[in-house]
Each structure stands twice: as C-alpha cells, then as structure tokens.
PDB file of C-alpha atoms in Angstrom:
ATOM      1  CA  UNK A 456      -6.253  20.165   4.429  1.00 62.00           C
ATOM      2  CA  UNK A 457      -3.605  17.705   3.387  1.00 64.00           C
ATOM      3  CA  UNK A 458      -4.356  15.658   0.310  1.00 86.00           C
ATOM      4  CA  UNK A 459      -2.903  13.124  -2.087  1.00 92.00           C
ATOM      5  CA  UNK A 460      -4.713  13.222  -5.406  1.00 94.00           C
ATOM      6  CA  UNK A 461      -4.706  10.655  -8.141  1.00 95.00           C
ATOM      7  CA  UNK A 462      -7.102  10.715 -11.053  1.00 89.00           C
ATOM      8  CA  UNK A 463     -10.072   8.551 -10.140  1.00 85.00           C
ATOM      9  CA  UNK A 464     -11.003   8.019 -13.775  1.00 90.00           C
ATOM     10  CA  UNK A 465      -9.419   5.074 -15.499  1.00 94.00           C
ATOM     11  CA  UNK A 466      -6.770   5.782 -18.103  1.00 96.00           C
ATOM     12  CA  UNK A 467      -7.379   3.884 -21.328  1.00 97.00           C
ATOM     13  CA  UNK A 468      -4.560   3.673 -23.855  1.00 97.00           C
ATOM     14  CA  UNK A 469      -3.539   1.566 -26.812  1.00 97.00           C
ATOM     15  CA  UNK A 470      -0.789  -1.003 -26.582  1.00 98.00           C
ATOM     16  CA  UNK A 471       2.589   0.448 -27.466  1.00 97.00           C
ATOM     17  CA  UNK A 472       1.788   3.964 -26.315  1.00 97.00           C
ATOM     18  CA  UNK A 473       3.218   5.676 -23.255  1.00 98.00           C
ATOM     19  CA  UNK A 474       0.959   5.795 -20.223  1.00 97.00           C
ATOM     20  CA  UNK A 475       1.343   8.792 -17.927  1.00 97.00           C
ATOM     21  CA  UNK A 476      -0.215   8.820 -14.478  1.00 97.00           C
ATOM     22  CA  UNK A 477      -0.250  11.796 -12.127  1.00 97.00           C
ATOM     23  CA  UNK A 478       0.042  12.136  -8.383  1.00 97.00           C
ATOM     24  CA  UNK A 479      -0.515  15.564  -6.863  1.00 96.00           C
ATOM     25  CA  UNK A 480      -0.219  16.445  -3.232  1.00 94.00           C
ATOM     26  CA  UNK A 481      -0.899  19.508  -1.131  1.00 90.00           C
ATOM     27  CA  UNK A 482       0.460  20.766   2.136  1.00 82.00           C
ATOM     28  CA  UNK A 483       3.185  18.172   2.431  1.00 84.00           C
ATOM     29  CA  UNK A 484       6.923  18.354   1.951  1.00 84.00           C
ATOM     30  CA  UNK A 485       7.657  14.672   1.512  1.00 87.00           C
ATOM     31  CA  UNK A 486      11.168  13.337   1.719  1.00 86.00           C
ATOM     32  CA  UNK A 487      10.234  10.604  -0.753  1.00 89.00           C
ATOM     33  CA  UNK A 488       7.478   9.345  -2.965  1.00 92.00           C
ATOM     34  CA  UNK A 489       6.786   5.760  -3.987  1.00 93.00           C
ATOM     35  CA  UNK A 490       4.784   4.110  -6.732  1.00 96.00           C
ATOM     36  CA  UNK A 491       3.107   0.736  -6.369  1.00 95.00           C
ATOM     37  CA  UNK A 492       1.115  -1.519  -8.665  1.00 97.00           C
ATOM     38  CA  UNK A 493      -1.998  -3.263  -7.384  1.00 96.00           C
ATOM     39  CA  UNK A 494      -3.917  -5.937  -9.234  1.00 95.00           C
ATOM     40  CA  UNK A 495      -7.568  -6.678  -8.340  1.00 92.00           C
ATOM     41  CA  UNK A 496      -7.859  -8.611  -5.101  1.00 91.00           C
ATOM     42  CA  UNK A 497      -4.112  -8.498  -4.470  1.00 93.00           C
ATOM     43  CA  UNK A 498      -1.725  -6.538  -2.297  1.00 94.00           C
ATOM     44  CA  UNK A 499       0.355  -3.706  -3.779  1.00 94.00           C
ATOM     45  CA  UNK A 500       3.744  -4.383  -5.312  1.00 93.00           C
ATOM     46  CA  UNK A 501       6.512  -1.824  -4.919  1.00 91.00           C
ATOM     47  CA  UNK A 502       7.806  -0.343  -8.172  1.00 94.00           C
ATOM     48  CA  UNK A 503       9.919   2.742  -7.584  1.00 93.00           C
ATOM     49  CA  UNK A 504      10.972   5.204  -4.912  1.00 91.00           C
ATOM     50  CA  UNK A 505      12.157   8.720  -5.677  1.00 93.00           C
ATOM     51  CA  UNK A 506      13.657  11.062  -3.113  1.00 91.00           C
ATOM     52  CA  UNK A 507      12.983  14.762  -2.763  1.00 89.00           C
ATOM     53  CA  UNK A 508      16.385  15.678  -4.169  1.00 91.00           C
ATOM     54  CA  UNK A 509      15.906  13.505  -7.251  1.00 93.00           C
ATOM     55  CA  UNK A 510      14.127  14.828 -10.315  1.00 92.00           C
ATOM     56  CA  UNK A 511      13.770  11.586 -12.238  1.00 96.00           C
ATOM     57  CA  UNK A 512      14.219   7.873 -11.803  1.00 96.00           C
ATOM     58  CA  UNK A 513      14.026   5.041 -14.315  1.00 96.00           C
ATOM     59  CA  UNK A 514      13.596   1.293 -14.134  1.00 95.00           C
ATOM     60  CA  UNK A 515      13.246  -0.619 -17.377  1.00 96.00           C
ATOM     61  CA  UNK A 516      10.089   0.774 -19.050  1.00 97.00           C
ATOM     62  CA  UNK A 517       9.145   2.846 -16.019  1.00 98.00           C
ATOM     63  CA  UNK A 518      10.047   6.462 -15.378  1.00 98.00           C
ATOM     64  CA  UNK A 519       9.079   8.602 -12.409  1.00 98.00           C
ATOM     65  CA  UNK A 520       9.530  12.334 -12.051  1.00 97.00           C
ATOM     66  CA  UNK A 521       9.232  14.353  -8.875  1.00 95.00           C
ATOM     67  CA  UNK A 522       8.625  18.097  -8.945  1.00 94.00           C
ATOM     68  CA  UNK A 523       8.597  19.419  -5.398  1.00 91.00           C
ATOM     69  CA  UNK A 524       7.732  22.911  -6.608  1.00 92.00           C
ATOM     70  CA  UNK A 525       4.624  21.772  -8.446  1.00 94.00           C
ATOM     71  CA  UNK A 526       4.035  19.147  -5.730  1.00 94.00           C
ATOM     72  CA  UNK A 527       3.564  16.540  -8.390  1.00 95.00           C
ATOM     73  CA  UNK A 528       4.930  13.205  -9.506  1.00 96.00           C
ATOM     74  CA  UNK A 529       4.437  11.730 -12.956  1.00 97.00           C
ATOM     75  CA  UNK A 530       4.649   7.992 -13.561  1.00 98.00           C
ATOM     76  CA  UNK A 531       5.330   6.877 -17.125  1.00 98.00           C
ATOM     77  CA  UNK A 532       5.162   3.421 -18.669  1.00 98.00           C
ATOM     78  CA  UNK A 533       6.660   3.351 -22.152  1.00 98.00           C
ATOM     79  CA  UNK A 534       5.729   0.782 -24.793  1.00 98.00           C
ATOM     80  CA  UNK A 535       2.741  -0.207 -22.685  1.00 98.00           C
ATOM     81  CA  UNK A 536       1.381  -3.746 -22.809  1.00 98.00           C
ATOM     82  CA  UNK A 537      -1.989  -5.222 -21.832  1.00 98.00           C
ATOM     83  CA  UNK A 538      -0.171  -6.886 -18.922  1.00 98.00           C
ATOM     84  CA  UNK A 539       0.497  -3.402 -17.522  1.00 98.00           C
ATOM     85  CA  UNK A 540      -3.234  -3.011 -16.867  1.00 98.00           C
ATOM     86  CA  UNK A 541      -3.634  -2.518 -13.114  1.00 97.00           C
ATOM     87  CA  UNK A 542      -4.199   0.169 -10.520  1.00 96.00           C
ATOM     88  CA  UNK A 543      -1.168   2.302  -9.743  1.00 97.00           C
ATOM     89  CA  UNK A 544      -0.845   3.861  -6.310  1.00 96.00           C
ATOM     90  CA  UNK A 545       1.396   6.669  -5.254  1.00 96.00           C
ATOM     91  CA  UNK A 546       2.489   6.833  -1.655  1.00 93.00           C
ATOM     92  CA  UNK A 547       4.404   9.558   0.049  1.00 90.00           C
ATOM     93  CA  UNK A 548       5.975  10.505   3.293  1.00 82.00           C
ATOM     94  CA  UNK A 549       3.497  12.666   5.159  1.00 77.00           C
ATOM     95  CA  UNK A 550       4.875  12.466   8.649  1.00 73.00           C
ATOM     96  CA  UNK A 551       8.618  12.330   8.375  1.00 72.00           C
ATOM     97  CA  UNK A 552       8.779   8.571   8.710  1.00 73.00           C
ATOM     98  CA  UNK A 553       9.279   5.469   6.634  1.00 74.00           C
ATOM     99  CA  UNK A 554       5.543   4.754   6.734  1.00 81.00           C
ATOM    100  CA  UNK A 555       3.993   6.388   3.657  1.00 86.00           C
ATOM    101  CA  UNK A 556       0.417   7.498   3.108  1.00 90.00           C
ATOM    102  CA  UNK A 557      -1.271   6.105   0.012  1.00 93.00           C
ATOM    103  CA  UNK A 558      -3.361   7.773  -2.634  1.00 94.00           C
ATOM    104  CA  UNK A 559      -6.478   6.064  -4.007  1.00 93.00           C
ATOM    105  CA  UNK A 560      -4.759   4.966  -7.164  1.00 95.00           C
ATOM    106  CA  UNK A 561      -5.503   5.291 -10.847  1.00 96.00           C
ATOM    107  CA  UNK A 562      -6.643   2.372 -12.952  1.00 96.00           C
ATOM    108  CA  UNK A 563      -4.712   1.866 -16.186  1.00 98.00           C
ATOM    109  CA  UNK A 564      -6.242  -0.188 -18.990  1.00 98.00           C
ATOM    110  CA  UNK A 565      -4.033  -1.013 -21.956  1.00 98.00           C
ATOM    111  CA  UNK A 566      -5.976  -2.186 -24.975  1.00 97.00           C
ATOM    112  CA  UNK A 567      -4.402  -4.634 -27.423  1.00 95.00           C
TER     113      UNK A 567
ATOM    114  CA  UNK B1349      13.198 -12.581  -2.101  1.00 65.00           C
ATOM    115  CA  UNK B1350      11.031 -10.566   0.319  1.00 81.00           C
ATOM    116  CA  UNK B1351       7.840 -12.593   0.118  1.00 90.00           C
ATOM    117  CA  UNK B1352       4.966 -11.952   2.492  1.00 95.00           C
ATOM    118  CA  UNK B1353       2.077 -14.371   2.778  1.00 96.00           C
ATOM    119  CA  UNK B1354      -1.351 -14.024   4.346  1.00 97.00           C
ATOM    120  CA  UNK B1355      -3.811 -16.620   5.467  1.00 97.00           C
ATOM    121  CA  UNK B1356      -6.653 -17.024   4.811  1.00 97.00           C
ATOM    122  CA  UNK B1357      -7.099 -15.293   1.475  1.00 96.00           C
ATOM    123  CA  UNK B1358     -10.869 -15.170   1.942  1.00 97.00           C
ATOM    124  CA  UNK B1359     -13.056 -15.658   4.958  1.00 97.00           C
ATOM    125  CA  UNK B1360     -16.760 -15.381   5.571  1.00 97.00           C
ATOM    126  CA  UNK B1361     -17.939 -15.232   9.145  1.00 96.00           C
ATOM    127  CA  UNK B1362     -21.127 -14.531  11.032  1.00 96.00           C
ATOM    128  CA  UNK B1363     -21.726 -11.305  12.860  1.00 97.00           C
ATOM    129  CA  UNK B1364     -20.461 -11.476  16.426  1.00 96.00           C
ATOM    130  CA  UNK B1365     -17.718 -14.018  15.810  1.00 97.00           C
ATOM    131  CA  UNK B1366     -13.970 -13.419  15.757  1.00 97.00           C
ATOM    132  CA  UNK B1367     -11.617 -13.940  12.850  1.00 97.00           C
ATOM    133  CA  UNK B1368      -7.836 -14.304  12.905  1.00 97.00           C
ATOM    134  CA  UNK B1369      -5.677 -13.339   9.954  1.00 98.00           C
ATOM    135  CA  UNK B1370      -2.018 -14.371   9.769  1.00 97.00           C
ATOM    136  CA  UNK B1371       0.780 -12.494   8.085  1.00 96.00           C
ATOM    137  CA  UNK B1372       4.142 -14.151   7.543  1.00 95.00           C
ATOM    138  CA  UNK B1373       7.415 -12.975   6.078  1.00 92.00           C
ATOM    139  CA  UNK B1374       8.684 -16.085   4.326  1.00 92.00           C
ATOM    140  CA  UNK B1375      12.300 -15.321   3.542  1.00 88.00           C
ATOM    141  CA  UNK B1376      13.294 -12.448   5.778  1.00 87.00           C
ATOM    142  CA  UNK B1377      12.924 -11.287   9.331  1.00 87.00           C
ATOM    143  CA  UNK B1378      10.514  -8.439   9.820  1.00 85.00           C
ATOM    144  CA  UNK B1379      10.875  -6.552  13.051  1.00 78.00           C
ATOM    145  CA  UNK B1380       7.993  -4.364  11.959  1.00 85.00           C
ATOM    146  CA  UNK B1381       4.811  -5.299  10.158  1.00 91.00           C
ATOM    147  CA  UNK B1382       1.888  -3.130   9.180  1.00 93.00           C
ATOM    148  CA  UNK B1383      -1.827  -3.795   8.886  1.00 96.00           C
ATOM    149  CA  UNK B1384      -3.954  -1.932   6.362  1.00 96.00           C
ATOM    150  CA  UNK B1385      -7.607  -1.955   5.448  1.00 97.00           C
ATOM    151  CA  UNK B1386      -8.859  -1.120   1.976  1.00 95.00           C
ATOM    152  CA  UNK B1387     -12.443  -0.483   0.939  1.00 92.00           C
ATOM    153  CA  UNK B1388     -13.435  -0.744  -2.740  1.00 87.00           C
ATOM    154  CA  UNK B1389     -11.855   1.970  -4.865  1.00 83.00           C
ATOM    155  CA  UNK B1390     -10.328   3.558  -1.771  1.00 88.00           C
ATOM    156  CA  UNK B1391      -6.767   3.979  -0.647  1.00 90.00           C
ATOM    157  CA  UNK B1392      -5.011   1.735   1.801  1.00 93.00           C
ATOM    158  CA  UNK B1393      -5.646   2.966   5.317  1.00 94.00           C
ATOM    159  CA  UNK B1394      -3.006   2.130   7.885  1.00 94.00           C
ATOM    160  CA  UNK B1395      -4.589   0.526  10.923  1.00 96.00           C
ATOM    161  CA  UNK B1396      -1.590  -0.259  13.074  1.00 95.00           C
ATOM    162  CA  UNK B1397       2.140  -0.825  13.202  1.00 92.00           C
ATOM    163  CA  UNK B1398       3.148  -4.116  14.738  1.00 89.00           C
ATOM    164  CA  UNK B1399       6.522  -4.526  16.409  1.00 84.00           C
ATOM    165  CA  UNK B1400       7.915  -7.915  17.348  1.00 81.00           C
ATOM    166  CA  UNK B1401       7.726  -8.506  21.045  1.00 80.00           C
ATOM    167  CA  UNK B1402       5.891  -5.332  21.929  1.00 83.00           C
ATOM    168  CA  UNK B1403       2.455  -3.781  21.730  1.00 86.00           C
ATOM    169  CA  UNK B1404       1.161  -2.554  18.423  1.00 91.00           C
ATOM    170  CA  UNK B1405       0.786   1.135  17.710  1.00 93.00           C
ATOM    171  CA  UNK B1406      -2.689   1.902  16.475  1.00 95.00           C
ATOM    172  CA  UNK B1407      -3.702   4.760  14.215  1.00 94.00           C
ATOM    173  CA  UNK B1408      -6.207   7.283  15.410  1.00 93.00           C
ATOM    174  CA  UNK B1409      -9.748   5.976  15.205  1.00 93.00           C
ATOM    175  CA  UNK B1410      -8.794   2.293  15.158  1.00 95.00           C
ATOM    176  CA  UNK B1411     -10.133   0.392  18.172  1.00 94.00           C
ATOM    177  CA  UNK B1412      -7.328  -1.656  19.668  1.00 92.00           C
ATOM    178  CA  UNK B1413      -9.755  -3.887  21.582  1.00 94.00           C
ATOM    179  CA  UNK B1414     -11.575  -4.743  18.386  1.00 96.00           C
ATOM    180  CA  UNK B1415      -8.536  -5.290  16.189  1.00 97.00           C
ATOM    181  CA  UNK B1416      -6.113  -7.323  18.270  1.00 95.00           C
ATOM    182  CA  UNK B1417      -2.596  -7.537  16.899  1.00 94.00           C
ATOM    183  CA  UNK B1418       0.049  -9.974  18.044  1.00 90.00           C
ATOM    184  CA  UNK B1419       3.581  -9.994  16.669  1.00 88.00           C
ATOM    185  CA  UNK B1420       4.894 -13.132  18.310  1.00 83.00           C
ATOM    186  CA  UNK B1421       7.991 -13.699  16.216  1.00 88.00           C
ATOM    187  CA  UNK B1422      10.157 -12.022  13.609  1.00 88.00           C
ATOM    188  CA  UNK B1423       8.182 -13.702  10.843  1.00 91.00           C
ATOM    189  CA  UNK B1424       4.600 -13.744  12.097  1.00 93.00           C
ATOM    190  CA  UNK B1425       2.012 -11.125  12.964  1.00 94.00           C
ATOM    191  CA  UNK B1426      -1.675 -11.825  13.485  1.00 95.00           C
ATOM    192  CA  UNK B1427      -4.720  -9.592  13.323  1.00 97.00           C
ATOM    193  CA  UNK B1428      -7.856 -10.744  15.112  1.00 97.00           C
ATOM    194  CA  UNK B1429     -11.100  -8.988  14.337  1.00 97.00           C
ATOM    195  CA  UNK B1430     -13.193  -9.516  17.445  1.00 97.00           C
ATOM    196  CA  UNK B1431     -16.994  -9.487  17.498  1.00 96.00           C
ATOM    197  CA  UNK B1432     -17.066  -8.798  13.799  1.00 96.00           C
ATOM    198  CA  UNK B1433     -19.885  -6.783  12.268  1.00 96.00           C
ATOM    199  CA  UNK B1434     -20.876  -6.321   8.624  1.00 96.00           C
ATOM    200  CA  UNK B1435     -19.172  -2.915   8.558  1.00 95.00           C
ATOM    201  CA  UNK B1436     -15.878  -4.692   9.259  1.00 96.00           C
ATOM    202  CA  UNK B1437     -16.149  -6.379   5.867  1.00 96.00           C
ATOM    203  CA  UNK B1438     -13.144  -5.199   3.918  1.00 96.00           C
ATOM    204  CA  UNK B1439      -9.858  -6.171   2.331  1.00 97.00           C
ATOM    205  CA  UNK B1440      -7.141  -6.482   4.975  1.00 98.00           C
ATOM    206  CA  UNK B1441      -3.544  -6.307   3.831  1.00 97.00           C
ATOM    207  CA  UNK B1442      -0.363  -6.679   5.802  1.00 96.00           C
ATOM    208  CA  UNK B1443       3.102  -5.507   4.868  1.00 94.00           C
ATOM    209  CA  UNK B1444       6.579  -5.853   6.253  1.00 91.00           C
ATOM    210  CA  UNK B1445       9.829  -4.016   5.939  1.00 83.00           C
ATOM    211  CA  UNK B1446      13.340  -5.350   6.268  1.00 76.00           C
ATOM    212  CA  UNK B1447      14.818  -2.062   7.311  1.00 64.00           C
ATOM    213  CA  UNK B1448      12.550  -0.752  10.000  1.00 59.00           C
ATOM    214  CA  UNK B1449      13.314   2.808  10.886  1.00 61.00           C
ATOM    215  CA  UNK B1450      15.200   3.633   7.718  1.00 64.00           C
ATOM    216  CA  UNK B1451      13.461   6.460   5.958  1.00 62.00           C
ATOM    217  CA  UNK B1452      13.442   4.944   2.503  1.00 66.00           C
ATOM    218  CA  UNK B1453      12.530   1.431   3.499  1.00 72.00           C
ATOM    219  CA  UNK B1454      10.547  -0.509   0.945  1.00 77.00           C
ATOM    220  CA  UNK B1455       7.397  -2.253   2.074  1.00 84.00           C
ATOM    221  CA  UNK B1456       6.554  -5.763   0.940  1.00 90.00           C
ATOM    222  CA  UNK B1457       2.859  -6.472   0.892  1.00 94.00           C
ATOM    223  CA  UNK B1458       0.961  -9.669   1.425  1.00 96.00           C
ATOM    224  CA  UNK B1459      -1.733 -10.774  -1.026  1.00 96.00           C
ATOM    225  CA  UNK B1460      -4.534  -9.565   1.230  1.00 96.00           C
ATOM    226  CA  UNK B1461      -7.478 -11.194   3.010  1.00 97.00           C
ATOM    227  CA  UNK B1462     -11.041 -10.544   1.924  1.00 97.00           C
ATOM    228  CA  UNK B1463     -13.262 -10.568   5.021  1.00 97.00           C
ATOM    229  CA  UNK B1464     -17.019 -10.748   4.619  1.00 97.00           C
ATOM    230  CA  UNK B1465     -19.183 -10.565   7.725  1.00 97.00           C
ATOM    231  CA  UNK B1466     -22.764 -11.724   7.259  1.00 96.00           C
TER     232      UNK B1466
END
C-alpha cells in the first residue's frame, strides 16, 4: 500500500543543535515534496518545496534534501531555537496534481 | 501577503444542528480552496476541493450532503456541517492557492476551526 511515514515520536534536542526530521514514502514517484510547520491549534505554514530533480534546497536555517532512490526527504534546522518547537509535516504529490497528501508530522521540541 | 482567515476559530454546537465555517482569502483571489479535517495527532485529510462558481469535488468517503461547500466568490468559501454528530468533532482547516492548476502551487492555510459537537 502507499504510505507517507514520519516519525511519530517527538524529537527532543538542545538549543543550538541541528534538528533532522525524516519523511519516507513508499510506492509513489512524487514530482515534488513540501514541508510545513504546524503549531498547536493552528493551520500549517508552508516552508519549502523541493522538486524531484532537485537534490537539496535551502532557506535561511532550513535545508531539505530529496532522495528519490531512497524515497526519502530529510528536513534540517540548523542552530535550532526553542521557537522552532512545533510539528513539521511533509506533504507530497501522490496523484500527479498540485494537491499534496500530508504525513502525520513529527513534533520537534527544542530545549533551552 | 497570502493571508487566509477562518471564522469562527472555535464552535460548540448541539448534536443535530448545523454549523457554518467561513474561509476567506484576505489579500488575493483564490479560484480554488480546499477543506481539510484533522483529528488529534493525525494527518490532514482532504475533504473537498472548492472551485469558485462551481460544485465542489469531494474526496472518496466524504458525504457531500453532510458537508455542504459553497464557493460564492473569489475570496470566500464556506463549509456547512449539517446535522452534526459528536463524531464530526474535529479541527477543520481550509487552504487556498493563488496558482490553481500549477503543479508546484503553494497552499496557504487558514488558522483552523475547532468544532465540538455535544
């Protein structure tokens, strides 16, 4: 069956360290993959989009990689801050359209 | 830019009543809006795609007579939960895109509406 997998366990890290979140998928060949941030009780906020022909994308302290062979995307936040604490969702193209399918998200907790 | 609002942010209603949720794009025109539902610690589940001036396209398993969607203008879509039941209690989120149809279109999400049916 088709799946989008994000670690359901929260990631706890110390302030200043690099947080790395993983998104794995099976049985898809997505044209793109997106990462969103969601705070409790709020709607998601778009962070980054990476296309299938791109290996890496950066935006300020954020870096996303996309390995279509491994069927995996890694989301990195460098020099993490307590304000980065949130749930991070990956979303990817599962049906050849601009409407992505979302994973469950991984909670990141950055301790001061 | 690209702000989407939702109203109300929270609503509590009695079983059997109907509830309307509004989604507005404040600073851009959205030909297409989307309605999602999210249960605690679950992913966003797309309920329907709402196109201005035409009928919404519902995802499989979503009852169109229960979740009425109206996209009356380029900046407003409404979701009405009819004859609500406790199992309809959830977090409802809308989103809009400025570039409907383009494959890499970014979605802008509203802040969500917490519906509790008692």
